[in-house]
Coordinates of N, CA and C in Angstrom, one line a residue:
Chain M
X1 N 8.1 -5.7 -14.2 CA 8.0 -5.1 -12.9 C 7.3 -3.8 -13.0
X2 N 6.7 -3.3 -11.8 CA 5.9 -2.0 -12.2 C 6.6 -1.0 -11.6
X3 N 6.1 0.1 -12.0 CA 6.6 1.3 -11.9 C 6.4 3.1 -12.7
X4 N 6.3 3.5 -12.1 CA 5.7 5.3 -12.3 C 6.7 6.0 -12.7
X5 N 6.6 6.3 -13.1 CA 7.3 7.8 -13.8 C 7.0 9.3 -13.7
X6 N 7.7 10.1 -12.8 CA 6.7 11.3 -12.8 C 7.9 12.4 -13.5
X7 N 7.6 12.7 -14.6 CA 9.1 13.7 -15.4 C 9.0 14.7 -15.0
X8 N 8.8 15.1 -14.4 CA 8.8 16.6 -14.5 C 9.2 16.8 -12.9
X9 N 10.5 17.5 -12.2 CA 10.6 17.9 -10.9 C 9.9 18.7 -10.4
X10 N 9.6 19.2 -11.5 CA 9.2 21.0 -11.0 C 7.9 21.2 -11.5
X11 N 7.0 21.8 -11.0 CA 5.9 22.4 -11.6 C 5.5 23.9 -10.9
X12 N 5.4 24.6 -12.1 CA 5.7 26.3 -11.6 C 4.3 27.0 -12.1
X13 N 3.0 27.6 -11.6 CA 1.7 27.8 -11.7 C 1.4 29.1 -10.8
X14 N 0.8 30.4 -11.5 CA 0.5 31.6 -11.1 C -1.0 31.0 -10.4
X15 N -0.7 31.4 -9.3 CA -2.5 31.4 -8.4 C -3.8 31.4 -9.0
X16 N -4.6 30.7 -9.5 CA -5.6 30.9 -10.3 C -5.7 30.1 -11.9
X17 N -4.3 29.9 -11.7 CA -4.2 29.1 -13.5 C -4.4 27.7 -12.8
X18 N -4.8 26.9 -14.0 CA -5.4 25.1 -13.7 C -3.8 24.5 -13.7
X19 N -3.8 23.7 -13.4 CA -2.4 23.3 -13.0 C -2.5 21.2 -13.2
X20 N -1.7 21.3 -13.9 CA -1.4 19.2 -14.1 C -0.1 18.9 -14.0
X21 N 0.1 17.5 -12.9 CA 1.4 17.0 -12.6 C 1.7 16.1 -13.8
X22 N 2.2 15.4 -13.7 CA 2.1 14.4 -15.0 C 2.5 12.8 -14.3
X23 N 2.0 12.1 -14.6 CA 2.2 10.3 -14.0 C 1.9 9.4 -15.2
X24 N 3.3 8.8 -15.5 CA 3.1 7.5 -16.4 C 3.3 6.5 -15.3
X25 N 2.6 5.2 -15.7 CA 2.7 3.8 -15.0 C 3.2 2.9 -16.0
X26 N 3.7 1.6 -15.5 CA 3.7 0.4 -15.8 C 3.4 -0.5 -15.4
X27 N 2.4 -1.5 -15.7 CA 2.0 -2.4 -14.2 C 2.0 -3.6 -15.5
X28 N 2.1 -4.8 -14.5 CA 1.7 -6.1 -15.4 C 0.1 -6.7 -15.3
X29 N 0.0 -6.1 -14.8 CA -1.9 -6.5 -14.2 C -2.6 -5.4 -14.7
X30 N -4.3 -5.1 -13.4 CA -4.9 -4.2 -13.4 C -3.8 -2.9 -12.8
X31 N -4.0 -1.9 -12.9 CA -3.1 -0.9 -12.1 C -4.1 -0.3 -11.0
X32 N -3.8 -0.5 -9.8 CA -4.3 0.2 -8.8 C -3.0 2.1 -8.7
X33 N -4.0 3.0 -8.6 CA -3.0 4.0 -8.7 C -4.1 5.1 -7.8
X34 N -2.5 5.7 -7.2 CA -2.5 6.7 -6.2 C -1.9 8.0 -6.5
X35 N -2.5 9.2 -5.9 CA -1.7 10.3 -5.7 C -1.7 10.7 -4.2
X36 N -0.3 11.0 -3.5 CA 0.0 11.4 -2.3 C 0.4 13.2 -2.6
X37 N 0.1 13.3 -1.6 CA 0.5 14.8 -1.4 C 1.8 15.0 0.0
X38 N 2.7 15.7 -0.3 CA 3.8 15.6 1.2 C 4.1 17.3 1.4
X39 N 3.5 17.8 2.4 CA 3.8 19.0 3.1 C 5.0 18.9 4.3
X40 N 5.9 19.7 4.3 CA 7.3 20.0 5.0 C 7.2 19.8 6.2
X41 N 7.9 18.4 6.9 CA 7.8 17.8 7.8 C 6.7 17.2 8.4
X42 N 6.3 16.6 7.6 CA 4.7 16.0 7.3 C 4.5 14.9 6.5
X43 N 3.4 13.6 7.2 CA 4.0 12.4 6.4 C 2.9 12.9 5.1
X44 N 3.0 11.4 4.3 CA 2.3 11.8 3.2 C 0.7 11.7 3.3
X45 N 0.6 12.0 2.7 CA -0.9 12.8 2.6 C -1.9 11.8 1.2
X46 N -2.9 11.2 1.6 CA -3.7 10.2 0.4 C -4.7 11.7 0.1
X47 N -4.3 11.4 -1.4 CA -5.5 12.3 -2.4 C -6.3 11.6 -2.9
X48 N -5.9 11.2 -4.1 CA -7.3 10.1 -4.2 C -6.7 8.8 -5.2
X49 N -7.6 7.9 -5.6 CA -7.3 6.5 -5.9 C -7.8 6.1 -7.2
X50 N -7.3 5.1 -8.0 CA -8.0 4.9 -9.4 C -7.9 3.5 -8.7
X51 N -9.0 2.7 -9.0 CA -8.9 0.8 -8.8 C -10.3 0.8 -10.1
X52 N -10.8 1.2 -10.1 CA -11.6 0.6 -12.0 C -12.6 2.0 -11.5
X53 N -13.8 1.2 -12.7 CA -14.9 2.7 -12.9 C -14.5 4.0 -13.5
X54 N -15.2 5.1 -13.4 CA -14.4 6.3 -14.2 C -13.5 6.8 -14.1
X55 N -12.8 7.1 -15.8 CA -11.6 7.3 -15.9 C -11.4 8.8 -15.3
X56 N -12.3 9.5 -14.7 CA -11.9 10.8 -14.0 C -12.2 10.5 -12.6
X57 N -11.6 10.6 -11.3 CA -11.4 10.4 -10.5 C -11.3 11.8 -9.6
X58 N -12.4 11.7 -8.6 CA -11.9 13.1 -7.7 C -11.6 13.1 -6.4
X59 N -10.7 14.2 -5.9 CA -10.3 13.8 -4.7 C -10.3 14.7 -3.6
X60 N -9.3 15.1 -2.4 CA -9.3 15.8 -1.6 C -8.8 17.6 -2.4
X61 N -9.4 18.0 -1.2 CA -8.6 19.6 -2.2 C -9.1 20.1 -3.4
X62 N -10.2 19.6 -3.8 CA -10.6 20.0 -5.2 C -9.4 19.3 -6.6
X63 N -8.4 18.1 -6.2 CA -8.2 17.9 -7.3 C -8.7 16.3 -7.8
X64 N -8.1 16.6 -8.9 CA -8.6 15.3 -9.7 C -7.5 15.0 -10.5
X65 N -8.0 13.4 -11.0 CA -6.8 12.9 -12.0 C -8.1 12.3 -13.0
X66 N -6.9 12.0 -13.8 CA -7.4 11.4 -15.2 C -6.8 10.4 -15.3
X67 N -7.4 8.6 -15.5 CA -6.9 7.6 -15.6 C -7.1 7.5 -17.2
X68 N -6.0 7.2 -18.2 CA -5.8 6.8 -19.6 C -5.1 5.5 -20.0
X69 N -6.1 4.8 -20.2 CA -5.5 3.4 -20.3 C -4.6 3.3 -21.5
X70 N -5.1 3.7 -22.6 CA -3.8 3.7 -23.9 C -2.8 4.7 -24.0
X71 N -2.7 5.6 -23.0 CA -1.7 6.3 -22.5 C -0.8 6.0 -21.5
X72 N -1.2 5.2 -20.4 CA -0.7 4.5 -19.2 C -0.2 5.6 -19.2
X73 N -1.7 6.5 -18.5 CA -0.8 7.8 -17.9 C -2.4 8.0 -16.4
X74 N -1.5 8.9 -15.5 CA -2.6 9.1 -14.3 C -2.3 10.4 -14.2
X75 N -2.4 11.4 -15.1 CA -2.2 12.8 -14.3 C -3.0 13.6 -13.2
X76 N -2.7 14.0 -12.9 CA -3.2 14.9 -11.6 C -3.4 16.5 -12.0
X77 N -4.5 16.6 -11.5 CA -5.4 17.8 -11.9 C -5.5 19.0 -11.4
X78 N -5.9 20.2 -11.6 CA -7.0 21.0 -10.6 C -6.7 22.2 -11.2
X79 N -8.1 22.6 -11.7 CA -9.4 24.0 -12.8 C -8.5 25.4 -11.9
X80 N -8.0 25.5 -10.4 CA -7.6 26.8 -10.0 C -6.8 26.5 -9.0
X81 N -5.7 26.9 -9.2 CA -4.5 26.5 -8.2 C -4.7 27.3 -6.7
X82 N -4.3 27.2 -6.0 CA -3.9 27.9 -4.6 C -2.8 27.8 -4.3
X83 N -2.3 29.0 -3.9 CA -0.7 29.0 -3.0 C -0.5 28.0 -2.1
X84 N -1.6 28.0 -1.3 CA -1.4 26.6 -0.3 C -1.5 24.7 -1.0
X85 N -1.6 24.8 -2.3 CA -1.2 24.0 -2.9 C 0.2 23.5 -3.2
X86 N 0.9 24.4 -2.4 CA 2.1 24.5 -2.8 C 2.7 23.0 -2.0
X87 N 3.0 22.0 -2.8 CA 3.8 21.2 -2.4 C 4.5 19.3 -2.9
X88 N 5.0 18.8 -2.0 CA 6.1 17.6 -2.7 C 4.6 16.5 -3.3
X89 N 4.2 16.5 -4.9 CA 3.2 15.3 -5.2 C 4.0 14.0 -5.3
X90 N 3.4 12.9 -5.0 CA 3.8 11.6 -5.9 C 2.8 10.7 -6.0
X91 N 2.8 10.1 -7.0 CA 2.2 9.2 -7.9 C 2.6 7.8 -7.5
X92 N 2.1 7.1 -6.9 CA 2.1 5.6 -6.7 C 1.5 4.9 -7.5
X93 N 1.8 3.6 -7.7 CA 0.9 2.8 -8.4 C 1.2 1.3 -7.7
X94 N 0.0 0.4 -7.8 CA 0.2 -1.6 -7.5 C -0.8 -2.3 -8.1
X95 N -0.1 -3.4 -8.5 CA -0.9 -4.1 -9.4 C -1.6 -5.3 -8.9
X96 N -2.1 -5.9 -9.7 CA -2.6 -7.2 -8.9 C -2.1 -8.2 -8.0
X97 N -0.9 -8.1 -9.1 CA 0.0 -9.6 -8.3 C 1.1 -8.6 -7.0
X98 N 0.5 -8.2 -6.3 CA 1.3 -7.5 -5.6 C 0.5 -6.7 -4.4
X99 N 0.0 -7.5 -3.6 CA -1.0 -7.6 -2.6 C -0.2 -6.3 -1.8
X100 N 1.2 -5.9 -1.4 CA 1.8 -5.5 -0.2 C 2.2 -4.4 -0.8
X101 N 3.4 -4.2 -1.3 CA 3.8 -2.9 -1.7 C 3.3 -2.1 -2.5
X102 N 3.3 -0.3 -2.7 CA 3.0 0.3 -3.8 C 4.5 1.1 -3.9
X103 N 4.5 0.8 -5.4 CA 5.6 1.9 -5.4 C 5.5 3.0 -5.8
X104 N 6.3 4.1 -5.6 CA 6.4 5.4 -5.8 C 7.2 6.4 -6.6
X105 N 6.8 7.2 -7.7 CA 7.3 8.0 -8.0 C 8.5 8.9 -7.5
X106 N 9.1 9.3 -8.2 CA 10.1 10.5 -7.5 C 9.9 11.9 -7.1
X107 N 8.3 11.9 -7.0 CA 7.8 13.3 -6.8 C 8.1 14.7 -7.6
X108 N 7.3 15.2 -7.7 CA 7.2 16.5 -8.3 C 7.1 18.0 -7.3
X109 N 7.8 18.6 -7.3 CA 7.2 19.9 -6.3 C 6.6 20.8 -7.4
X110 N 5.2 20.9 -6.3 CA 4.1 22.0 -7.0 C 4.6 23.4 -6.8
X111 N 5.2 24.5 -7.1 CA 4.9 25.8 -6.6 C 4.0 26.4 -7.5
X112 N 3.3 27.1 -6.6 CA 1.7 28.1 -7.0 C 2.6 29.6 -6.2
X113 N 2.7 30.3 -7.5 CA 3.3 31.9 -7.0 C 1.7 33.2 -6.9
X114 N 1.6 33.9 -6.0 CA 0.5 34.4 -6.0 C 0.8 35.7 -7.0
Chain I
X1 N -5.2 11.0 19.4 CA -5.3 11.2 17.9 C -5.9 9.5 17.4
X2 N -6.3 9.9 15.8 CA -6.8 8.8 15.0 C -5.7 8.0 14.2
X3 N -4.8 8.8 13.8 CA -3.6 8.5 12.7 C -2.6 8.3 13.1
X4 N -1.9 7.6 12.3 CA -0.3 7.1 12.6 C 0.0 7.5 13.4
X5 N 1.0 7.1 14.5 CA 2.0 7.8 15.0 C 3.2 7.6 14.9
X6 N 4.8 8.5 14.6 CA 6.0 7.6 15.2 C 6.6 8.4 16.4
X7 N 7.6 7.5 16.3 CA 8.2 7.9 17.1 C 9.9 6.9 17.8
X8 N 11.1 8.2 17.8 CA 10.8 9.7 17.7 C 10.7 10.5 16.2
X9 N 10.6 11.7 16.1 CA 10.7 12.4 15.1 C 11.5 12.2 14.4
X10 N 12.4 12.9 15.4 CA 13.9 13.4 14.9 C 14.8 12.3 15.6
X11 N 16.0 11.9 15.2 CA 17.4 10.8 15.4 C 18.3 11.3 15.3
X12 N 18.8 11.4 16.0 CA 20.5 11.4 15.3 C 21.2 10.7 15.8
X13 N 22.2 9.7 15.5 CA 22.8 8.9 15.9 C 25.0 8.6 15.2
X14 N 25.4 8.1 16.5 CA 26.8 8.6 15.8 C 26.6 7.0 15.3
X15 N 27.9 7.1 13.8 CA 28.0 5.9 13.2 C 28.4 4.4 14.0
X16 N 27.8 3.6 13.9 CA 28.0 2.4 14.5 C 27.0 2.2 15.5
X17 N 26.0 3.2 16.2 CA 25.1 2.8 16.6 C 24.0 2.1 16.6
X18 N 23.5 1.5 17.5 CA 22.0 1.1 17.3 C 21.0 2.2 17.5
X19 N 19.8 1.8 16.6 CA 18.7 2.8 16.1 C 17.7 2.2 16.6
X20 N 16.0 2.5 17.1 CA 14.6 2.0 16.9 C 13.8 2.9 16.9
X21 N 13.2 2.5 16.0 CA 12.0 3.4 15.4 C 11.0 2.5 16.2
X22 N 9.8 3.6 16.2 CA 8.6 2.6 17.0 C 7.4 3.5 15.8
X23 N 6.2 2.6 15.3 CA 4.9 3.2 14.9 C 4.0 2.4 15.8
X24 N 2.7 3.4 15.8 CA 1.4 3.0 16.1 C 0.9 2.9 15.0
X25 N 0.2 2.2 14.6 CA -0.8 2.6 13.5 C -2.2 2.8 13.9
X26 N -2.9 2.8 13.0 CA -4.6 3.3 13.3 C -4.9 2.0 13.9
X27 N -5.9 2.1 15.1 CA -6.3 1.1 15.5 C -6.9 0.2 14.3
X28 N -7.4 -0.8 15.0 CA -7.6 -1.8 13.7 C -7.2 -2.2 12.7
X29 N -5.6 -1.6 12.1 CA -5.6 -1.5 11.2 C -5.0 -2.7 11.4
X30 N -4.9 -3.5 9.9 CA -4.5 -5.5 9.8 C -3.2 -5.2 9.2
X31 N -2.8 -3.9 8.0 CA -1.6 -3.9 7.5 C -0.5 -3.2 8.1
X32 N 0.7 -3.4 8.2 CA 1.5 -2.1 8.5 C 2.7 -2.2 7.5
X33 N 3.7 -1.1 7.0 CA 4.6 -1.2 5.9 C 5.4 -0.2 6.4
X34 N 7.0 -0.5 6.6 CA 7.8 0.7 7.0 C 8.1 1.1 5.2
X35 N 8.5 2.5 5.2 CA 9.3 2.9 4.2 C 10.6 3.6 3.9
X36 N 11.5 3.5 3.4 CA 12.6 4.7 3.6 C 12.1 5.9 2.7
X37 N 12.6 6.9 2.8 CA 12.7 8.1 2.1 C 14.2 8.8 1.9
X38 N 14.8 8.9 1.4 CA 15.9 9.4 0.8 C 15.6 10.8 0.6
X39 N 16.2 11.5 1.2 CA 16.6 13.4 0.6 C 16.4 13.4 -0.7
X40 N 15.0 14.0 -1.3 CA 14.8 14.4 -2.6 C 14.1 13.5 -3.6
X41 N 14.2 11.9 -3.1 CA 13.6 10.7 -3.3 C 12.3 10.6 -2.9
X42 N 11.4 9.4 -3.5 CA 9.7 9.2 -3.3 C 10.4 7.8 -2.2
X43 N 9.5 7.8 -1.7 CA 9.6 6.7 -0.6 C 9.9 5.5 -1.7
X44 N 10.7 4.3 -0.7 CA 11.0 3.2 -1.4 C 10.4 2.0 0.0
X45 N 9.9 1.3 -0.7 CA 9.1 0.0 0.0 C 10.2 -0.9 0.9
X46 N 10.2 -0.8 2.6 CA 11.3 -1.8 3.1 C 10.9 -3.2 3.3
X47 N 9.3 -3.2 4.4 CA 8.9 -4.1 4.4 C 7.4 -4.0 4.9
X48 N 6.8 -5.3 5.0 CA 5.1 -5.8 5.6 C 4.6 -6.2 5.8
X49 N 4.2 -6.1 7.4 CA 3.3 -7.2 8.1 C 2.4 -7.5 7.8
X50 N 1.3 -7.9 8.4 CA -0.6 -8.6 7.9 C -0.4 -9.3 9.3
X51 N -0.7 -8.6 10.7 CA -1.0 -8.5 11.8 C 0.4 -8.9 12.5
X52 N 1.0 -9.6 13.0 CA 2.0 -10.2 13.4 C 3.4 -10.9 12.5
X53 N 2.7 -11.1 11.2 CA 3.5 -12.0 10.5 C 3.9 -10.8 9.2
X54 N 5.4 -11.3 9.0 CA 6.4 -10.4 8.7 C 6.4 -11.2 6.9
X55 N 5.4 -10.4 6.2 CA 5.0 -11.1 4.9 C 5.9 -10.8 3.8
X56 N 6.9 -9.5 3.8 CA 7.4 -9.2 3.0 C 8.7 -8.4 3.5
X57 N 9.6 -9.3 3.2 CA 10.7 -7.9 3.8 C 11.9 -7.9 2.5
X58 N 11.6 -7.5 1.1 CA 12.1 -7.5 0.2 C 13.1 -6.5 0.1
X59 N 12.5 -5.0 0.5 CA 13.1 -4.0 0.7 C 14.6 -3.6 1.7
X60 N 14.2 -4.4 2.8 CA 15.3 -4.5 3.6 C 16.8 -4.0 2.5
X61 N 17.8 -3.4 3.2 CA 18.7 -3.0 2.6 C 19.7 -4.0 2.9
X62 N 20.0 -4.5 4.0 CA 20.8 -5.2 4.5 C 20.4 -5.8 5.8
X63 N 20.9 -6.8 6.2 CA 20.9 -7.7 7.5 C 21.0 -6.7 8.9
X64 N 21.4 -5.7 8.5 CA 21.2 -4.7 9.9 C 20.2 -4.2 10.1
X65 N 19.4 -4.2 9.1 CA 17.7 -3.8 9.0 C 16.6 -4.9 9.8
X66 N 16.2 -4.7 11.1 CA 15.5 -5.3 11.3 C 13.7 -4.8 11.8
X67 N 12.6 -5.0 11.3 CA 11.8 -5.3 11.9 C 10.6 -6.3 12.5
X68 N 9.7 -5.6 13.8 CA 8.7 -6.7 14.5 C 7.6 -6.0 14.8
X69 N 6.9 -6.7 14.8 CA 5.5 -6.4 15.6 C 4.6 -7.3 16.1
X70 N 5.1 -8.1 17.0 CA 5.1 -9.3 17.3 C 3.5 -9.1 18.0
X71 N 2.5 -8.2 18.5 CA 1.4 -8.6 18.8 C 0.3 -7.9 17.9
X72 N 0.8 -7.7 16.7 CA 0.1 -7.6 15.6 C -0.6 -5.8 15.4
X73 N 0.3 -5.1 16.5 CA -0.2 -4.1 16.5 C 1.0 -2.7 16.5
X74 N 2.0 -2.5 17.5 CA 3.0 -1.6 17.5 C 3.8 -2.2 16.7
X75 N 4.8 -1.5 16.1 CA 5.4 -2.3 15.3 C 7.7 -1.4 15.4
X76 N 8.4 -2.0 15.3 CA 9.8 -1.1 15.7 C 10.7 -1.5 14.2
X77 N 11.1 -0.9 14.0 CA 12.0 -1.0 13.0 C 13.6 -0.4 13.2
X78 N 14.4 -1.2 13.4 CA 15.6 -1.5 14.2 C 16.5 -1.7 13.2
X79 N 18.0 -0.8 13.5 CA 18.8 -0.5 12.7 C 20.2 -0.9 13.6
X80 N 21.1 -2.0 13.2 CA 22.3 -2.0 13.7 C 23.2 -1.4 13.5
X81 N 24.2 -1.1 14.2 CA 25.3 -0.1 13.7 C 25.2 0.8 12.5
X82 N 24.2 1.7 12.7 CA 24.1 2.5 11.9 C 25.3 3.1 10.9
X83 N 25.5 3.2 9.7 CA 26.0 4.2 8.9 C 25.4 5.4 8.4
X84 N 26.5 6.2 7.6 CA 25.2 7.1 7.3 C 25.0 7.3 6.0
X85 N 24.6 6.5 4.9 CA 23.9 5.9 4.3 C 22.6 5.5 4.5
X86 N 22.2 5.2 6.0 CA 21.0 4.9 6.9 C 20.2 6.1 6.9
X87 N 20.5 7.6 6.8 CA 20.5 8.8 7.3 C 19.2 9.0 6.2
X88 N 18.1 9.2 6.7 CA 17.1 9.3 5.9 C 15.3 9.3 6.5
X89 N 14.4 9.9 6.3 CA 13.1 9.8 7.2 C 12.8 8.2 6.6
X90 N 12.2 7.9 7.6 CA 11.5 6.4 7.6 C 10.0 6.8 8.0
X91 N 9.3 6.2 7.2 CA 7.9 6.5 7.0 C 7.1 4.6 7.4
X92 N 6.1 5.5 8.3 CA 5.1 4.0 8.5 C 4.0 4.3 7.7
X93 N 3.2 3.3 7.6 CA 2.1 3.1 7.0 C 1.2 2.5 7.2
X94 N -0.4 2.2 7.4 CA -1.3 1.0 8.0 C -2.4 1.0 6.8
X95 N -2.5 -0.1 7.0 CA -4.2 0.2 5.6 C -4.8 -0.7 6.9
X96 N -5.9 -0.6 6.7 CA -7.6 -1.3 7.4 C -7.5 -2.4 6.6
X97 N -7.5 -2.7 5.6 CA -8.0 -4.1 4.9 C -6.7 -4.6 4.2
X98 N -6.7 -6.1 3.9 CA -5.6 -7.0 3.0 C -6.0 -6.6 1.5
X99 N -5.0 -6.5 1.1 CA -5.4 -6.6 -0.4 C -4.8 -5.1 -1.1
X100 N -4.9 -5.0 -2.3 CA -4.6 -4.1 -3.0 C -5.3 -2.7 -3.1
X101 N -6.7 -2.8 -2.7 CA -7.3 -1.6 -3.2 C -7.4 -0.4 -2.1
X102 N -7.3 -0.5 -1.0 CA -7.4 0.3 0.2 C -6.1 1.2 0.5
X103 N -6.4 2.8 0.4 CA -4.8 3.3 0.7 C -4.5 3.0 1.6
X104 N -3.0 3.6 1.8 CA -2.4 3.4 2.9 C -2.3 4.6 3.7
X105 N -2.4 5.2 5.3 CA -2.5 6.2 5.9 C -0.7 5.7 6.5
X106 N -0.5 7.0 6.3 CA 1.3 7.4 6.3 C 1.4 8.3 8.3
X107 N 2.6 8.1 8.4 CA 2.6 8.6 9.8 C 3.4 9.8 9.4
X108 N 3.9 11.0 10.4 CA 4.9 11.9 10.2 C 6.0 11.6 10.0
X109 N 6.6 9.9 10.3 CA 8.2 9.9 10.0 C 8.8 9.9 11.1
X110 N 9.8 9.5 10.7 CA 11.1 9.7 11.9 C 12.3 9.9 10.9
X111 N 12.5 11.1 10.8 CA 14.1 11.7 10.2 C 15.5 11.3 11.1
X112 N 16.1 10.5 10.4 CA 16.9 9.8 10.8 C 18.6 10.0 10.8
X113 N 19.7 11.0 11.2 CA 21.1 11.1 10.8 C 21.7 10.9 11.6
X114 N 22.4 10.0 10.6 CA 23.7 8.9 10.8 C 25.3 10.1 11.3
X115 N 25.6 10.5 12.2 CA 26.9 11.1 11.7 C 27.9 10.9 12.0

């Protein structure tokens, strides 16, 4: 069965430092993989998508992920944080045999301290 | 607007009642997928249409969980005698196309307590 992993609850980043979430997958197929973003009382939010092509991927916001196949890992990126970065990530992932659902990580909260 | 809508926001409901959520999704869109969200939790998958027809309802928690969207477009997700274990935002979702590779655009939710 498939499924993400995001370890880390917390992620704590001074304004200006590069900042990475962390995302393991397991899929039985190809992995289609997502990162969401969720601002406070606000649905979630599509950053960007890995489905094949390069393993660096860019998205909304200035960030990016990095797809690692012998890692089955999708981290999420970005070279200079912002305070307004500040918020709930998750990591989705769906595989082939699984036309409908994606499932989701247990999110991470970003805080960026200025 | 372009994007999701639900509705209502906010719920509160005393235990044993009945609940309905309502989404819009983006026009055109062919998918729609409710989701729960649990306090502190990543959303968990309940169920999903492909226009009218109710293709997946794995997620469902129990027989009091119902949803429809019977003209392929608004869609209600309906809760019987609520507990509050129910107590939780419920998230919609629509993608444009069938299939795996297209995200899904998420609505604001409807936060939901049971008391």
């Amino acid at each position: 069965a498939q499924s993400v992993a995001q370890p880390e609850d917390q992620v704590n980043v001074a304004e200006g430092n590069p900042l990475t979430v962390k995302c393991t997958y397991s899929v039985s197929g190809n992995p289609y993989l997502f990162w969401y973003v969720q601002y406070p009382n606000r649905g979630l939010q599509f950053l960007l998508k890995y489905i094949t092509g390069d393993n660096l991927v860019k998205g909304s916001y200035g960030f990016e992920a990095e797809f690692n196949k012998s890692q089955t890992s999708f981290h999420l990126k970005k070279p200079s944080a912002l305070v307004s970065d500040s918020a709930l990530y998750f990591c989705a992932v769906r595989d082939d045999s699984s036309a409908s659902k994606i499932i989701f990580g247990s999110g991470t909260r970003l805080s960026i301290r200025p | 607007g372009a994007g999701v809508s639900q509705s209502p926001r906010y719920k509160v409901a005393k235990r044993g009642q009945d609940v309905a959520l309502r989404c819009d999704p983006i026009s055109g869109h062919v998918s729609l997928f409710w989701y729960q969200q649990a306090l502190g939790q990543g959303p968990e998958f309940l169920t999903y249409f492909q226009n009218e027809a109710q293709l997946d309802k794995s997620g469902l928690p129990s027989d009091r969980f119902f949803a429809e969207r019977p003209e392929g477009s608004v869609s209600t997700l309906k809760i019987q005698r609520t507990q509050q274990e129910d107590s939780a935002v419920y998230l919609c979702a629509s993608v444009l196309l069938v299939g795996g590779r297209s995200e899904q655009f998420f609505g604001p939710g409807t936060r939901l307590t049971v008391l």
